[in-house]
Amino acid sequence: MPGSSFGRFLTVGTFGESHGVAVGAVADGIPPGLEISEADVQKELDRRRPGQSDLTTPRKEADRVAFLSGVFEGKTTGTPMAMMLRNTNVRSSDYGEIVDKFRPGHADYTYLQKYGFRDWRRSGRASGRETAARVAAGAVARKWLSEKGVVILAYVKAAAGIECTSFDAGVIERNPMRACDMAAAEKMELRVRELIEMGDSAGGLIECRVNGLPPGLGDPVFDKLEADLGKAVLSIGAVRGFEIGAGFAAAGMTGSEHNDAMDSDGFLSNNAGGIIGGISTGQELIFRAAVKPTSSISVPQTTRNLDGDTVEIRTEGRHDPIICPRIVPVVEAMAALVLMDHWLGQRALRGREPGA
Amino acid sequence: MPGSSFGRFLTVGTFGESHGVAVGAVADGIPPGLEISEADVQKELDRRRPGQSDLTTPRKEADRVAFLSGVFEGKTTGTPMAMMLRNTNVRSSDYGEIVDKFRPGHADYTYLQKYGFRDWRRSGRASGRETAARVAAGAVARKWLSEKGVVILAYVKAAAGIECTSFDAGVIERNPMRACDMAAAEKMELRVRELIEMGDSAGGLIECRVNGLPPGLGDPVFDKLEADLGKAVLSIGAVRGFEIGAGFAAAGMTGSEHNDAMDSDGFLSNNAGGIIGGISTGQELIFRAAVKPTSSISVPQTTRNLDGDTVEIRTEGRHDPIICPRIVPVVEAMAALVLMDHWLGQRALRGREPGA
Amino acid sequence: MPGSSFGRFLTVGTFGESHGVAVGAVADGIPPGLEISEADVQKELDRRRPGQSDLTTPRKEADRVAFLSGVFEGKTTGTPMAMMLRNTNVRSSDYGEIVDKFRPGHADYTYLQKYGFRDWRRSGRASGRETAARVAAGAVARKWLSEKGVVILAYVKAAAGIECTSFDAGVIERNPMRACDMAAAEKMELRVRELIEMGDSAGGLIECRVNGLPPGLGDPVFDKLEADLGKAVLSIGAVRGFEIGAGFAAAGMTGSEHNDAMDSDGFLSNNAGGIIGGISTGQELIFRAAVKPTSSISVPQTTRNLDGDTVEIRTEGRHDPIICPRIVPVVEAMAALVLMDHWLGQRALRGREPGA
Amino acid sequence: MPGSSFGRFLTVGTFGESHGVAVGAVADGIPPGLEISEADVQKELDRRRPGQSDLTTPRKEADRVAFLSGVFEGKTTGTPMAMMLRNTNVRSSDYGEIVDKFRPGHADYTYLQKYGFRDWRRSGRASGRETAARVAAGAVARKWLSEKGVVILAYVKAAAGIECTSFDAGVIERNPMRACDMAAAEKMELRVRELIEMGDSAGGLIECRVNGLPPGLGDPVFDKLEADLGKAVLSIGAVRGFEIGAGFAAAGMTGSEHNDAMDSDGFLSNNAGGIIGGISTGQELIFRAAVKPTSSISVPQTTRNLDGDTVEIRTEGRHDPIICPRIVPVVEAMAALVLMDHWLGQRALRGREPGA
């Protein structure tokens, strides 16, 4: 299994480069009978799509999904579901100086080291565009989980140095930052516009909450639920950190502060973030991801070219000053894939629905 | 693959419960010809063993490893290497009240939910004891990597609220905290002793550095090197967060601050922590893990029993007031397994040693 | 890994139903740098395509392959190679009575049992059309192996009750039966034409020889080379038996007859068929597959409908009177995928090319 | 997954060499709550054990199984079940001339090619002894399946050139050949005794029937039920061929002969052997395996030594003149593992027991 597939009971493989013919996903293991349409998937893709606001790259990609297999008469058949998004905005002429210079923060140098091969059409598989395929597959998992009562919600918790201090689920899709606090969102926007002016970029923090999960999902050893979620989220290009529940703050707590007590009604706190011993508790699952600032900036940077010379580079053109708002649906998608995978695994183990 | 195995090219499965007959590991995919002895493995196990100092649990476990297969005349044969550690200190009489009460912070409740089954002998697979099997397998991977010039070093960076402010590799194994700063280590010890008095426990931060890694290890999509490292580390019982390079701090940086520039001599900084686009750069690899405070404390806590009643619990007896010093070798082991796995994968892809 | 992917180091997943939008394959793990074009793949697909002669179904499928990813400037990049074949001849009107009757010999009944779902558009995933995706992926593996000096050749050894008594590689692609003996091929054709007249069908025996394979490929236990070849070949729809080397005849031999002696020049015989202890010997690899007669016949048959009533069925329309000639390239493709997979695995184990 | 593990939802890994410390198996994915004892497993191991009659090798191996994990209070816990058999009869002095000569029919030569390493203690992983670990794991699967009403029965159908002409399940365990026909068994014995006199060996045919299987097990594409059974059986050392239902005879039949008609009561025949389109029909599952004559014979043979010289070899000492009777329980074990694996997979797909 050489690196482009994910999951054990629900397996998703993605294919495609940012500047090739298409990107796509094949999801195998989806149970038969789920009602799903291209519109259901498109809805999620539109949240990841470039060009949603002036805070995202103006690159125009229709990101129109087409189902190639696995659905018949509006329902999944139980066989692999292939989905494809043709690349429509592939301008081979606009590569310019990146053809022979390694862009700082990008995978140009490491790709060459790994493959011994230079795909000068920007980032190939390392492009954020690959995540469109994940969102497509995740949309199916999300719909399946939603029919089980599971609700997944991610949002920007901090960006460009500004933190949300309140949480209102209702505002998330109503501000271009996808922040959970409208006042903070406005400050973030202002700061991001300043960075655009400077040709620079910003990072941020994404939080994800999952409600309606039954207890008992996850494995006690390597495939702990938080380990699989961590891998899933850390496999998203710009993510540099992952924490569950109290997370890094737990390192500074005492056991009596951190332990979640129970009584006859259930848990009295949730420092664990909904997972103990690798297995879901049935509480709200809550985790966070640290997102680095976008690597493509137009500030001049020092780098090296293919000949090994020191050169200057300015990454002109279309790029996101902050990628967080577009990563929100990717985080949700990856969470959905992990949770559905473990749900199916638990069905294999017990022969019935978890929590039943 | 139901949750107890790890890795694709080098696969390690562990077995065993803390209070059963034995714990062990089977490592498949180790190339033939590696010189390895039980003493090589024992050396690492001794670093994880309980009873190393008065800051660890006094539970006595010899943790004596026996090779069952895969080694002939002092060298690996290329076939599965099975290693076993018999449990010697299994006192079935000392379970006391934990038999029917859910211990806060432990997997007692979630195990029952997952398996519909109550193993009242403490934590079963969720026990920290399972990590001895990982350390055994990791010791083999570590030796293999060391012959390639790869050096893995983990240590405590912060504990019990005290942070290291200097780094001296030479002191790590010379203080019971395995901290990288002797002055900080002494303060940590004092604080931990206070917590012992109070029947409470502490968490901390572990940092790991890997040197000598060639560029080109890791996959660009799901199996990014940081994603696999993250999963590996998050699968260690008490770990609640993982970050690579600048990690969570990256969320507050700008692109021009975070991007690692290059010149003709190489990279000029290492905010990426040695991985860009999921693939190693050839620089030092650096990541951190947040470790929660030990769940077993003797402070009285509120919990629930099997009948669903609210009850009080005090986890008497043998436990670690802080688990960080003993997790250090586990982190190193998991890092070694991930790195060797990717190394072998790169050999499959390119047909020769990476970096060659 | 829910059933639609194959291989460990080279993983191939297929998707698509016979009467859906498209069928396709995604091959992950192909090393970078292989020169490959759609024409290379098309050449193999044309050998599997319907309508090659009047002995195959007249169903018209262009079977035109399109590369979606993984190839840049005529070479593989090392990332997943997705290939798609659109279904062009999907006549939804011609299903007729098969909509509610189980066709004998087809998977109609078992699919309903498995999925609880009736896809009345003929065979869905169980269609022979799925094998086009295998041939596409196999063509890439074949090209890769051919550059290593490995030559894979399959042909019809017996069909419709007539056996080849000579072997001439040169005639295989020059008779519509793909038989290795021209005189036998003519008799086969005559017999098949008689069966067409009767509305009946025939089976046959396919043999495959691989030359140029280095010794050392295959694993000693579960993933023996013959076990993986056996699975690969038995996963082709109509195959009901597999044997390697002397195969079933070995059951009647003595050890002194069957053992392949060696001398200083090498092996003196090849009853083992090129694999001993699951590992290639470096000799010619030789195996055979038994192919059942095509299930679709126009002779009236007794069956059951969805209501459980006994009914008569006549599968009118387009079908192959014998599928063997079209399975020949599928057998070659599956052999290529297995051999390349083990080749890559051996590179992971040893860090260099096998046989080097 | 480097070759020593098997199965997707139920994963079994084996370890150990014939002349090392122990052989063993780790089975992961066994649902919690199955009542199982070492005696249940021992019963199956005793059927595989050497020294059952004077027709098997007199090598004395107690083959005493010990459970290391995964069972608590007589029931499986849902966590990995490790089982170990210590090697008791390891005489390092009796290797004699095999130390530097390649034994014909054995994996000595191919192992050296694969691993670049000479384990001169006979066959290492390639030894039939490894199958004891499979029988141990298979015994658990078999017990689990038996509680679902599934009965697996294998027996010798032909041996040493003599075929059974009747079938009586009651005689199988009452003759040392494990043949299904007592009269044939007696002839087989006579013939085998003649071969013992001559220092030669015999092969045979094993047939396996499974009753009580629900319809719907198996996957339509690569993981067809017959493909997984074929791989499982072909991974047993001496097996050289596999066929399902009519098998190789199907190659000579017409469609009207081979198709299994149905009526309102069910299927009217079973040429398919209980699997159509890769999925179980709910009928009796029936398959056969061709077993080669034992490679170890005391007839002098020509071979090569490590220096490449032509030499003569006589494999003195303890060996089976025919391995078939001892492979019967191994075939049953492998069938049990495959069927349970697919059963669990079907639970994941549908969320309930198959057939329910």
mmCIF file of C-alpha atoms in Angstrom, chain D residues 173-285:
data_model
loop_
_atom_site.group_PDB
_atom_site.id
_atom_site.type_symbol
_atom_site.label_atom_id
_atom_site.label_comp_id
_atom_site.label_asym_id
_atom_site.label_seq_id
_atom_site.Cartn_x
_atom_site.Cartn_y
_atom_site.Cartn_z
ATOM 1 C CA GLU D 173 -10.356 -40.142 11.154
ATOM 2 C CA ARG D 174 -10.267 -43.934 11.461
ATOM 3 C CA ASN D 175 -7.570 -44.636 8.881
ATOM 4 C CA PRO D 176 -3.998 -43.281 8.900
ATOM 5 C CA MET D 177 -4.423 -41.929 5.369
ATOM 6 C CA ARG D 178 -7.444 -39.789 6.367
ATOM 7 C CA ALA D 179 -9.091 -41.139 3.206
ATOM 8 C CA CYS D 180 -12.857 -41.014 2.753
ATOM 9 C CA ASP D 181 -13.030 -44.623 1.497
ATOM 10 C CA MET D 182 -11.777 -47.444 3.723
ATOM 11 C CA ALA D 183 -11.015 -49.883 0.940
ATOM 12 C CA ALA D 184 -8.988 -47.298 -0.936
ATOM 13 C CA ALA D 185 -7.240 -46.326 2.291
ATOM 14 C CA GLU D 186 -5.955 -49.845 2.714
ATOM 15 C CA LYS D 187 -4.560 -49.925 -0.815
ATOM 16 C CA MET D 188 -2.948 -46.538 -0.267
ATOM 17 C CA GLU D 189 -1.248 -47.802 2.892
ATOM 18 C CA LEU D 190 0.154 -50.807 1.092
ATOM 19 C CA ARG D 191 1.507 -48.652 -1.691
ATOM 20 C CA VAL D 192 3.015 -46.148 0.740
ATOM 21 C CA ARG D 193 4.754 -48.958 2.622
ATOM 22 C CA GLU D 194 6.295 -50.081 -0.656
ATOM 23 C CA LEU D 195 7.545 -46.552 -1.236
ATOM 24 C CA ILE D 196 9.006 -46.408 2.273
ATOM 25 C CA GLU D 197 10.954 -49.536 1.434
ATOM 26 C CA MET D 198 12.253 -47.883 -1.710
ATOM 27 C CA GLY D 199 13.146 -44.685 0.162
ATOM 28 C CA ASP D 200 10.671 -42.832 -2.015
ATOM 29 C CA SER D 201 7.519 -40.782 -1.366
ATOM 30 C CA ALA D 202 4.018 -40.149 -2.716
ATOM 31 C CA GLY D 203 1.621 -37.283 -3.362
ATOM 32 C CA GLY D 204 -2.139 -37.085 -3.348
ATOM 33 C CA LEU D 205 -5.359 -35.132 -3.640
ATOM 34 C CA ILE D 206 -7.200 -33.485 -0.754
ATOM 35 C CA GLU D 207 -10.829 -32.506 -0.952
ATOM 36 C CA CYS D 208 -12.611 -30.109 1.385
ATOM 37 C CA ARG D 209 -16.331 -29.591 1.907
ATOM 38 C CA VAL D 210 -17.911 -26.806 3.901
ATOM 39 C CA ASN D 211 -21.537 -26.951 4.938
ATOM 40 C CA GLY D 212 -23.742 -24.437 6.660
ATOM 41 C CA LEU D 213 -22.278 -21.395 4.950
ATOM 42 C CA PRO D 214 -24.728 -18.549 4.343
ATOM 43 C CA PRO D 215 -24.961 -16.973 0.900
ATOM 44 C CA GLY D 216 -23.291 -13.604 0.366
ATOM 45 C CA LEU D 217 -19.721 -14.219 1.550
ATOM 46 C CA GLY D 218 -16.936 -13.105 -0.774
ATOM 47 C CA ASP D 219 -16.142 -10.097 -2.889
ATOM 48 C CA PRO D 220 -16.856 -9.721 -6.583
ATOM 49 C CA VAL D 221 -13.437 -8.715 -7.841
ATOM 50 C CA PHE D 222 -9.958 -9.479 -6.475
ATOM 51 C CA ASP D 223 -11.084 -10.981 -3.195
ATOM 52 C CA LYS D 224 -13.413 -13.525 -4.684
ATOM 53 C CA LEU D 225 -14.056 -16.260 -2.162
ATOM 54 C CA GLU D 226 -12.449 -18.892 -4.412
ATOM 55 C CA ALA D 227 -9.442 -16.635 -5.009
ATOM 56 C CA ASP D 228 -8.848 -16.219 -1.292
ATOM 57 C CA LEU D 229 -9.394 -19.940 -0.688
ATOM 58 C CA GLY D 230 -7.041 -20.691 -3.553
ATOM 59 C CA LYS D 231 -4.333 -18.466 -2.166
ATOM 60 C CA ALA D 232 -4.806 -19.896 1.321
ATOM 61 C CA VAL D 233 -4.475 -23.466 0.102
ATOM 62 C CA LEU D 234 -1.682 -22.763 -2.386
ATOM 63 C CA SER D 235 0.270 -21.160 0.444
ATOM 64 C CA ILE D 236 0.567 -24.579 2.089
ATOM 65 C CA GLY D 237 4.013 -25.873 1.252
ATOM 66 C CA ALA D 238 3.386 -28.940 -0.866
ATOM 67 C CA VAL D 239 0.239 -27.809 -2.691
ATOM 68 C CA ARG D 240 0.668 -27.428 -6.449
ATOM 69 C CA GLY D 241 -2.887 -26.979 -7.639
ATOM 70 C CA PHE D 242 -6.315 -25.815 -6.527
ATOM 71 C CA GLU D 243 -9.750 -26.214 -8.035
ATOM 72 C CA ILE D 244 -13.271 -25.288 -7.002
ATOM 73 C CA GLY D 245 -16.432 -27.218 -7.888
ATOM 74 C CA ALA D 246 -16.054 -28.874 -11.271
ATOM 75 C CA GLY D 247 -12.616 -27.269 -11.443
ATOM 76 C CA PHE D 248 -10.363 -28.412 -14.277
ATOM 77 C CA ALA D 249 -13.164 -30.607 -15.601
ATOM 78 C CA ALA D 250 -15.150 -27.422 -16.279
ATOM 79 C CA ALA D 251 -12.663 -26.611 -19.053
ATOM 80 C CA GLY D 252 -14.100 -29.488 -21.078
ATOM 81 C CA MET D 253 -17.784 -28.856 -20.447
ATOM 82 C CA THR D 254 -20.346 -26.808 -22.344
ATOM 83 C CA GLY D 255 -22.281 -23.999 -20.748
ATOM 84 C CA SER D 256 -25.481 -26.005 -20.749
ATOM 85 C CA GLU D 257 -23.684 -28.793 -18.871
ATOM 86 C CA HIS D 258 -21.870 -26.557 -16.416
ATOM 87 C CA ASN D 259 -24.437 -23.894 -15.503
ATOM 88 C CA ASP D 260 -26.256 -24.679 -12.274
ATOM 89 C CA ALA D 261 -29.960 -24.229 -12.916
ATOM 90 C CA MET D 262 -32.280 -23.036 -10.153
ATOM 91 C CA ASP D 263 -35.926 -23.480 -9.421
ATOM 92 C CA SER D 264 -38.193 -22.196 -6.707
ATOM 93 C CA ASP D 265 -36.558 -24.596 -4.231
ATOM 94 C CA GLY D 266 -32.997 -23.511 -4.952
ATOM 95 C CA PHE D 267 -30.107 -24.758 -7.050
ATOM 96 C CA LEU D 268 -30.490 -27.999 -9.001
ATOM 97 C CA SER D 269 -26.754 -28.823 -9.186
ATOM 98 C CA ASN D 270 -23.443 -27.552 -7.831
ATOM 99 C CA ASN D 271 -20.821 -27.460 -10.543
ATOM 100 C CA ALA D 272 -19.843 -24.067 -9.180
ATOM 101 C CA GLY D 273 -18.785 -25.646 -5.895
ATOM 102 C CA GLY D 274 -20.807 -23.196 -3.850
ATOM 103 C CA ILE D 275 -19.364 -19.938 -5.216
ATOM 104 C CA ILE D 276 -20.659 -17.877 -8.126
ATOM 105 C CA GLY D 277 -19.103 -14.560 -9.095
ATOM 106 C CA GLY D 278 -16.782 -14.824 -6.121
ATOM 107 C CA ILE D 279 -19.666 -14.955 -3.626
ATOM 108 C CA SER D 280 -21.043 -17.951 -1.728
ATOM 109 C CA THR D 281 -24.357 -19.351 -2.919
ATOM 110 C CA GLY D 282 -25.313 -20.988 0.372
ATOM 111 C CA GLN D 283 -24.749 -24.452 -1.114
ATOM 112 C CA GLU D 284 -22.009 -26.844 -0.060
ATOM 113 C CA LEU D 285 -18.612 -25.352 -0.779
#
